[in-house]
Short mmCIF file of C-alpha atoms in Angstrom, two decimals:
data_model
loop_
_atom_site.label_atom_id
_atom_site.label_comp_id
_atom_site.label_asym_id
_atom_site.label_seq_id
_atom_site.Cartn_x
_atom_site.Cartn_y
_atom_site.Cartn_z
CA MET M 44 0.00 0.00 0.00
CA GLU M 45 1.40 3.40 -0.94
CA ALA M 46 1.98 6.10 1.67
CA SER M 47 -0.70 8.32 0.17
CA ASP M 48 -3.27 5.57 0.65
CA THR M 49 -2.31 5.16 4.29
CA GLU M 50 -2.27 8.85 5.12
CA GLY M 51 -5.42 9.79 3.24
CA ARG M 52 -5.79 12.06 0.24
CA THR M 53 -5.56 15.80 -0.17
CA PHE M 54 -8.36 17.98 -1.45
CA MET M 55 -6.43 18.70 -4.63
CA GLN M 56 -5.68 15.01 -5.22
CA ALA M 57 -9.36 14.22 -4.99
CA ILE M 58 -10.56 17.00 -7.26
CA SER M 59 -7.74 16.51 -9.79
CA GLU M 60 -8.19 12.75 -10.06
CA LYS M 61 -11.97 12.80 -10.26
CA TYR M 62 -12.31 15.65 -12.75
CA SER M 63 -9.24 15.01 -14.89
CA PRO M 64 -9.86 14.39 -18.60
CA GLU M 65 -8.96 10.73 -18.08
CA ASN M 66 -11.67 10.15 -15.47
CA PHE M 67 -14.34 12.75 -16.26
CA PRO M 68 -15.77 13.01 -19.80
CA CYS M 69 -14.76 16.13 -21.67
CA ARG M 70 -17.61 18.64 -21.90
CA ARG M 71 -18.09 22.02 -23.52
CA GLY M 72 -19.34 25.34 -22.34
CA PRO M 73 -18.58 27.72 -19.45
CA GLY M 74 -17.11 26.01 -16.44
CA MET M 75 -15.73 23.03 -18.37
CA GLY M 76 -12.11 22.37 -19.21
CA VAL M 77 -10.47 24.82 -16.79
CA VAL M 78 -6.71 25.12 -17.30
CA VAL M 79 -4.75 24.75 -14.03
CA PRO M 80 -0.93 25.02 -14.25
CA SER M 81 0.91 22.13 -12.59
CA GLY M 82 2.42 22.53 -9.18
CA GLN M 83 5.63 20.85 -8.06
CA GLN M 84 7.09 18.04 -10.12
CA GLY M 85 5.11 14.87 -9.47
CA SER M 86 2.05 16.83 -8.40
CA PRO M 87 -1.26 15.02 -8.99
CA MET M 88 -2.71 18.20 -10.50
CA LYS M 89 -3.53 17.89 -14.17
CA ASP M 90 -3.07 20.42 -16.92
CA ARG M 91 -6.80 20.65 -17.39
CA LEU M 92 -9.78 19.92 -15.18
CA ASN M 93 -13.29 19.30 -16.52
CA LEU M 94 -15.23 20.96 -13.71
CA PRO M 95 -19.06 20.66 -13.70
CA SER M 96 -21.44 23.02 -11.94
CA VAL M 97 -21.90 20.47 -9.14
CA LEU M 98 -18.79 19.10 -7.41
CA VAL M 99 -19.35 15.82 -5.56
CA LEU M 100 -16.41 14.67 -3.44
CA ASN M 101 -18.11 12.65 -0.71
CA GLY M 102 -16.30 9.43 0.21
CA SER M 103 -13.10 10.65 -1.44
CA GLY M 104 -10.91 10.00 1.61
CA ILE M 105 -9.87 13.65 1.98
CA SER M 106 -7.96 14.19 5.24
CA ARG M 107 -5.80 17.25 4.61
CA ALA M 108 -5.40 20.21 2.29
CA GLY M 109 -2.15 19.02 0.62
CA GLU M 110 1.46 20.05 0.08
CA GLU M 111 2.31 23.72 0.34
CA GLY M 112 3.35 23.90 -3.30
CA GLU M 113 0.07 22.33 -4.46
CA ILE M 114 -1.95 24.70 -2.31
CA ALA M 115 -0.02 27.70 -3.57
CA ALA M 116 -0.52 26.66 -7.19
CA PHE M 117 -4.19 25.98 -6.62
CA CYS M 118 -4.89 29.20 -4.69
CA ALA M 119 -3.00 31.24 -7.27
CA HIS M 120 -5.50 30.13 -9.90
CA ILE M 121 -8.61 29.59 -7.78
CA THR M 122 -10.22 32.79 -9.09
CA LYS M 123 -9.78 31.58 -12.64
CA ILE M 124 -11.35 28.21 -11.80
CA VAL M 125 -14.35 29.74 -10.09
CA SER M 126 -14.82 32.34 -12.79
CA ASN M 127 -15.22 29.44 -15.22
CA ILE M 128 -17.81 27.66 -13.04
CA PRO M 129 -20.02 30.57 -11.95
CA ASN M 130 -23.02 28.27 -11.52
CA LEU M 131 -21.46 26.00 -8.88
CA GLU M 132 -24.37 25.64 -6.44
CA PHE M 133 -23.97 22.22 -4.76
CA LEU M 134 -20.86 20.87 -3.03
CA ASN M 135 -20.89 17.49 -1.24
CA LEU M 136 -17.83 16.63 0.86
CA SER M 137 -19.48 13.96 3.02
CA SER M 138 -17.42 11.17 4.62
CA ASN M 139 -14.11 12.99 4.22
CA GLN M 140 -12.19 13.45 7.47
CA LEU M 141 -12.00 17.23 7.88
CA SER M 142 -11.62 17.36 11.67
CA ASP M 143 -8.18 18.98 11.44
CA ALA M 144 -8.91 21.04 8.36
CA VAL M 145 -8.29 24.79 8.55
CA LEU M 146 -9.83 26.69 5.68
CA ASP M 147 -8.00 29.72 4.39
CA PRO M 148 -10.57 32.55 4.08
CA ASP M 149 -9.08 33.49 0.70
CA CYS M 150 -9.87 29.99 -0.58
CA ALA M 151 -13.33 30.01 1.00
CA LYS M 152 -14.29 32.98 -1.15
CA ALA M 153 -14.07 30.67 -4.14
CA PHE M 154 -17.37 29.02 -3.11
CA SER M 155 -19.49 32.17 -3.04
CA SER M 156 -22.19 30.85 -5.41
CA ILE M 157 -22.92 27.63 -3.50
CA ARG M 158 -26.50 27.19 -2.28
CA ARG M 159 -26.27 23.65 -0.88
CA LEU M 160 -23.31 22.49 1.22
CA VAL M 161 -23.10 18.92 2.52
CA LEU M 162 -20.56 18.21 5.27
CA ASN M 163 -22.05 15.05 6.77
CA ASN M 164 -19.71 12.68 8.64
CA THR M 165 -16.68 14.91 8.22
CA GLN M 166 -16.12 15.96 11.88
CA VAL M 167 -15.53 19.43 10.50
CA SER M 168 -15.07 22.07 13.21
CA TRP M 169 -17.57 24.84 13.78
CA ASP M 170 -14.86 27.40 12.98
CA THR M 171 -14.40 25.89 9.53
CA VAL M 172 -18.16 25.71 9.01
CA HIS M 173 -18.42 29.40 9.88
CA THR M 174 -15.58 30.24 7.48
CA PHE M 175 -17.50 28.48 4.72
CA THR M 176 -20.86 30.10 5.48
CA ARG M 177 -19.36 33.56 5.92
CA GLU M 178 -18.15 33.45 2.33
CA MET M 179 -21.36 31.95 0.90
CA PRO M 180 -23.85 34.82 0.61
CA GLU M 181 -26.39 32.63 -1.23
CA LEU M 182 -26.19 29.51 0.97
CA GLU M 183 -29.67 28.09 1.62
CA GLU M 184 -29.13 24.49 2.78
CA LEU M 185 -26.49 23.12 5.16
CA PHE M 186 -26.03 19.47 6.16
CA LEU M 187 -24.00 18.74 9.33
CA CYS M 188 -25.15 15.25 10.32
CA LEU M 189 -22.95 12.61 12.02
CA ASN M 190 -20.25 15.08 13.04
CA GLU M 191 -20.04 14.18 16.77
CA TYR M 192 -21.00 17.71 17.83
CA THR M 193 -21.67 18.01 21.57
CA THR M 194 -22.69 21.64 21.34
CA VAL M 195 -23.80 24.28 18.85
CA THR M 196 -21.39 27.19 18.40
CA PRO M 197 -23.10 30.18 16.77
CA ALA M 198 -21.15 32.30 14.32
CA ALA M 199 -20.24 35.87 15.14
CA MET M 200 -22.01 36.77 11.89
CA PRO M 201 -24.82 34.21 11.38
CA CYS M 202 -25.56 33.12 7.83
CA PRO M 203 -28.35 35.50 6.72
CA THR M 204 -29.72 33.28 3.91
CA LEU M 205 -29.75 29.78 5.45
CA ARG M 206 -33.27 28.36 5.46
CA LEU M 207 -32.66 24.60 5.91
CA LEU M 208 -30.39 22.87 8.44
CA HIS M 209 -29.86 19.13 8.87
CA ILE M 210 -28.02 18.39 12.12
CA THR M 211 -29.27 14.86 12.83
CA ASP M 212 -27.24 12.19 14.68
CA ASN M 213 -24.96 14.39 16.71
CA ARG M 214 -24.28 14.26 20.47
CA LEU M 215 -26.19 17.34 21.60
CA ASN M 216 -27.52 17.01 25.18
CA ARG M 217 -28.70 20.56 26.15
CA TRP M 218 -31.83 22.57 25.23
CA GLU M 219 -29.63 25.67 25.13
CA ASP M 220 -28.05 24.29 21.94
CA ILE M 221 -31.46 23.98 20.28
CA GLU M 222 -32.28 27.56 21.23
CA LYS M 223 -29.00 28.76 19.66
CA LEU M 224 -30.38 27.83 16.24
CA ASN M 225 -32.65 30.88 16.51
CA CYS M 226 -29.65 33.06 15.69
CA LEU M 227 -30.18 32.07 12.03
CA PRO M 228 -32.67 34.74 10.89
CA LYS M 229 -34.05 32.91 7.82
CA LEU M 230 -34.13 29.37 9.24
CA GLU M 231 -37.46 27.72 8.47
CA GLU M 232 -36.76 23.98 8.13
CA VAL M 233 -34.80 21.80 10.57
CA ARG M 234 -34.09 18.09 10.76
CA LEU M 235 -32.94 17.21 14.26
CA GLN M 236 -33.16 13.56 15.28
CA GLY M 237 -30.96 10.93 16.90
CA ILE M 238 -29.52 13.14 19.66
CA PRO M 239 -29.18 12.13 23.36
CA LEU M 240 -31.15 15.17 24.53
CA LEU M 241 -34.40 13.82 23.07
CA GLN M 242 -34.18 10.19 24.15
CA THR M 243 -36.05 10.55 27.46
CA TYR M 244 -39.14 12.19 25.92
CA THR M 245 -42.14 10.68 24.16
CA SER M 246 -42.54 11.51 20.46
CA PRO M 247 -45.31 14.12 21.07
CA GLU M 248 -43.30 15.72 23.90
CA ARG M 249 -40.07 16.07 21.96
CA ARG M 250 -41.85 17.52 18.92
CA SER M 251 -43.81 20.02 21.02
CA LEU M 252 -40.75 21.13 22.97
CA MET M 253 -38.69 21.62 19.81
CA ILE M 254 -41.45 23.54 18.02
CA ALA M 255 -41.81 25.84 21.02
CA GLN M 256 -38.04 26.45 21.09
CA LEU M 257 -37.85 27.28 17.35
CA PRO M 258 -40.48 29.97 16.62
CA SER M 259 -39.48 30.64 12.99
CA VAL M 260 -39.30 26.99 11.89
CA ASN M 261 -42.31 25.87 9.82
CA SER M 262 -41.09 22.36 9.01
CA LEU M 263 -39.59 20.01 11.60
CA ASN M 264 -38.14 16.62 10.68
CA GLY M 265 -40.01 16.64 7.39
CA SER M 266 -43.45 17.53 8.81
CA VAL M 267 -45.15 20.91 8.37
CA VAL M 268 -45.80 22.89 11.57
CA THR M 269 -49.31 24.36 11.44
CA ASP M 270 -50.38 27.47 13.34
CA GLY M 271 -52.62 25.36 15.56
CA GLU M 272 -49.84 22.89 16.34
CA ARG M 273 -47.48 25.75 17.21
CA GLU M 274 -49.93 27.31 19.66
CA ASP M 275 -50.57 23.95 21.32
CA ALA M 276 -46.80 23.31 21.51
CA GLU M 277 -46.09 26.71 23.05
CA ARG M 278 -48.82 26.29 25.65
CA PHE M 279 -47.49 22.80 26.43
CA PHE M 280 -44.00 24.29 26.85
CA ILE M 281 -45.24 26.71 29.51
CA ARG M 282 -47.08 24.01 31.45
CA TYR M 283 -44.14 21.61 31.12
CA HIS M 284 -41.94 24.07 33.03
CA LEU M 285 -44.44 24.96 35.80
CA ASP M 286 -42.60 22.87 38.40
CA HIS M 287 -39.14 24.18 37.49
CA SER M 288 -37.28 26.63 39.69
CA GLU M 289 -36.66 30.17 38.47
CA GLU M 290 -33.00 29.31 37.81
CA GLU M 291 -33.98 26.35 35.61
CA LEU M 292 -36.44 28.23 33.41
CA PRO M 293 -35.18 28.73 29.82
CA HIS M 294 -35.28 32.11 28.13
CA ARG M 295 -38.00 30.88 25.78
CA TYR M 296 -40.32 30.24 28.74
CA HIS M 297 -40.37 33.93 29.67
CA CYS M 298 -41.05 34.91 26.03
CA LEU M 299 -44.04 32.58 25.88
CA VAL M 300 -45.40 33.72 29.27
CA THR M 301 -45.37 37.24 27.88
CA LYS M 302 -47.44 35.95 24.94
CA TYR M 303 -49.93 33.67 26.75
CA GLY M 304 -49.60 34.54 30.43
CA LYS M 305 -48.91 32.01 33.19
CA LEU M 306 -51.13 29.06 32.35
CA ALA M 307 -52.72 26.80 34.95
CA PRO M 308 -52.21 23.03 34.68
CA LEU M 309 -54.75 21.25 32.52
CA ALA M 310 -57.47 19.44 34.45
CA GLU M 311 -57.24 15.68 34.20
CA ILE M 312 -60.55 14.49 32.79
CA ASP M 313 -61.26 10.81 32.32
CA LEU M 314 -63.26 10.56 29.10
CA ARG M 315 -63.46 6.78 29.15
CA PRO M 316 -67.02 5.39 29.41
CA ARG M 317 -68.09 4.27 32.88
CA CYS M 318 -67.84 0.53 33.46
CA HIS M 319 -70.74 -0.02 35.90
CA ALA M 320 -73.97 1.56 37.13
CA LYS M 321 -76.31 0.72 39.97
CA VAL M 322 -79.91 0.89 38.67
CA GLU M 323 -83.41 0.06 39.86
CA VAL M 324 -85.00 -2.78 37.92
CA ARG M 325 -88.84 -2.59 37.95
CA PHE M 326 -91.02 -5.51 36.93
CA GLU M 327 -94.73 -5.40 37.76
CA ASP M 328 -94.79 -4.52 41.47
CA LYS M 329 -91.22 -5.58 42.20
CA VAL M 330 -88.24 -3.20 42.51
CA GLU M 331 -84.69 -4.49 42.88
CA GLN M 332 -81.27 -2.75 42.94
CA VAL M 333 -79.01 -4.29 40.30
CA ASN M 334 -75.40 -3.54 39.45
CA ILE M 335 -75.01 -3.74 35.64
CA ARG M 336 -71.97 -3.62 33.35
CA LEU M 337 -72.20 -0.77 30.87
CA ASP M 338 -69.87 -2.39 28.35
CA GLN M 339 -72.39 -5.16 27.70
CA THR M 340 -75.11 -5.11 25.06
CA VAL M 341 -78.89 -4.96 25.48
CA ALA M 342 -79.08 -8.69 24.65
CA GLU M 343 -76.53 -9.47 27.39
CA LEU M 344 -78.49 -7.34 29.89
CA LYS M 345 -81.62 -9.36 29.17
CA LYS M 346 -79.71 -12.54 30.02
CA GLN M 347 -78.55 -10.94 33.31
CA LEU M 348 -82.14 -10.04 34.23
CA ARG M 349 -83.66 -13.48 33.57
CA THR M 350 -83.19 -14.55 37.20
CA VAL M 351 -84.46 -11.19 38.48
CA VAL M 352 -87.79 -11.10 36.60
CA GLN M 353 -88.19 -14.82 35.84
CA LEU M 354 -88.85 -14.24 32.15
CA PRO M 355 -87.15 -15.69 29.07
CA THR M 356 -85.18 -13.13 27.07
CA SER M 357 -87.45 -13.64 24.08
CA ASN M 358 -90.38 -12.39 26.15
CA MET M 359 -88.74 -9.23 27.52
CA ARG M 360 -89.10 -5.61 26.49
CA LEU M 361 -86.71 -3.23 28.28
CA TYR M 362 -87.17 0.50 28.82
CA TYR M 363 -84.59 2.92 30.17
CA ILE M 364 -85.83 5.74 32.43
CA ASP M 365 -83.42 8.64 32.97
CA LYS M 366 -84.38 10.15 36.33
CA GLY M 367 -82.70 13.43 35.43
CA SER M 368 -84.70 13.87 32.24
CA ALA M 369 -88.25 15.08 31.66
CA PHE M 370 -88.65 12.72 28.70
CA GLY M 371 -90.44 9.39 28.96
CA PRO M 372 -88.99 5.88 28.87
CA ASP M 373 -86.61 4.99 26.05
CA GLU M 374 -87.07 1.43 24.78
CA LEU M 375 -83.86 -0.59 24.51
CA LYS M 376 -84.85 -2.22 21.25
CA TYR M 377 -81.46 -2.78 19.58
CA SER M 378 -80.00 -6.02 20.90
CA ALA M 379 -76.41 -5.33 19.78
CA ARG M 380 -76.20 -1.77 21.15
CA ALA M 381 -73.84 -1.19 24.09
CA LEU M 382 -75.44 0.11 27.28
CA HIS M 383 -72.88 2.93 27.77
CA SER M 384 -74.24 4.58 24.61
CA TYR M 385 -77.44 5.36 26.53
CA SER M 386 -75.45 7.34 29.19
CA ILE M 387 -76.96 5.27 32.01
CA GLN M 388 -76.09 6.67 35.47
CA ASP M 389 -76.41 5.41 39.04
CA GLY M 390 -80.01 5.65 40.26
CA ASP M 391 -81.62 5.41 36.81
CA GLU M 392 -84.33 2.78 36.16
CA ILE M 393 -84.74 -0.22 33.87
CA LEU M 394 -88.37 -1.14 33.32
CA VAL M 395 -89.07 -4.73 32.26
CA VAL M 396 -92.36 -5.40 30.45
CA PRO M 397 -93.45 -8.82 29.17
CA LYS M 398 -94.27 -8.98 25.49
CA THR M 399 -97.98 -9.29 24.73
CA LYS M 400 -99.10 -12.39 22.86
#
């Protein structure tokens, strides 16, 4: 194995090998066939590079910038290269180890027309990210997944055009880092999953808490945030923090209290149907207290009452009398209907009448 394979490849090796005439078909028009003078003797740089409007270098094994002579030769002609590819809008450098990369600001200016920048699984530092974004006045989409970030470091001059950020599968563990994303003035879509911070919450809780923390975001993890969902999420956020001490309350809590006021906890209301009711069963001149299951059907109630009224089920007609209503008896004529659908309460009456022959 050659030393270059062991140590990883330089940026210029990757771009020169991939877009050399031998490996990349020759094309015509602006941005194609850019002449780049060779660097030192033995340099991998070619005499001509066929550069398209989209450079894709993910998985290229890039680990360092390259030899000083190569960098000097490249930077000396970077303006000429970029001037020949004015429509370069998408650059993908995923899966290249850029953890130790330091980007020269003069070189970063070469990428000023890029709108989509993908730096997934590169371990690129926040400083280098900020150097990129500072020189990309049209950048709209930024991908920073799988970079082992434990915190979010805002830029001194936040990217004013960024509207989409993917930062999934990092090691963020503080809500303060989520709130820092609000420094991006145009941010409207975020994908933020697979982080330790969110593991202890249910799916509805984590979505509501993130929506409340990101007031300008209208799409979260691929789902649109409606106005109604946002209001519910913000109200949930206030109530979620009711038991927290003043020192633990996030800045966003105070903003939302100003908007909605201090909300009281929601009352816990059990909307499940009642399971049982104690009713008076009347048959002729007999009255008996009977405990009935409300999840059973009318047919099943008739079977329960056979021993009470001494009638076969085929000879029974049942009537429900609501003691709190001014209306008359309601015949229970549908054998398959559940009793809870009649809203039977304790103290109500069941009237049993034999069928006439």
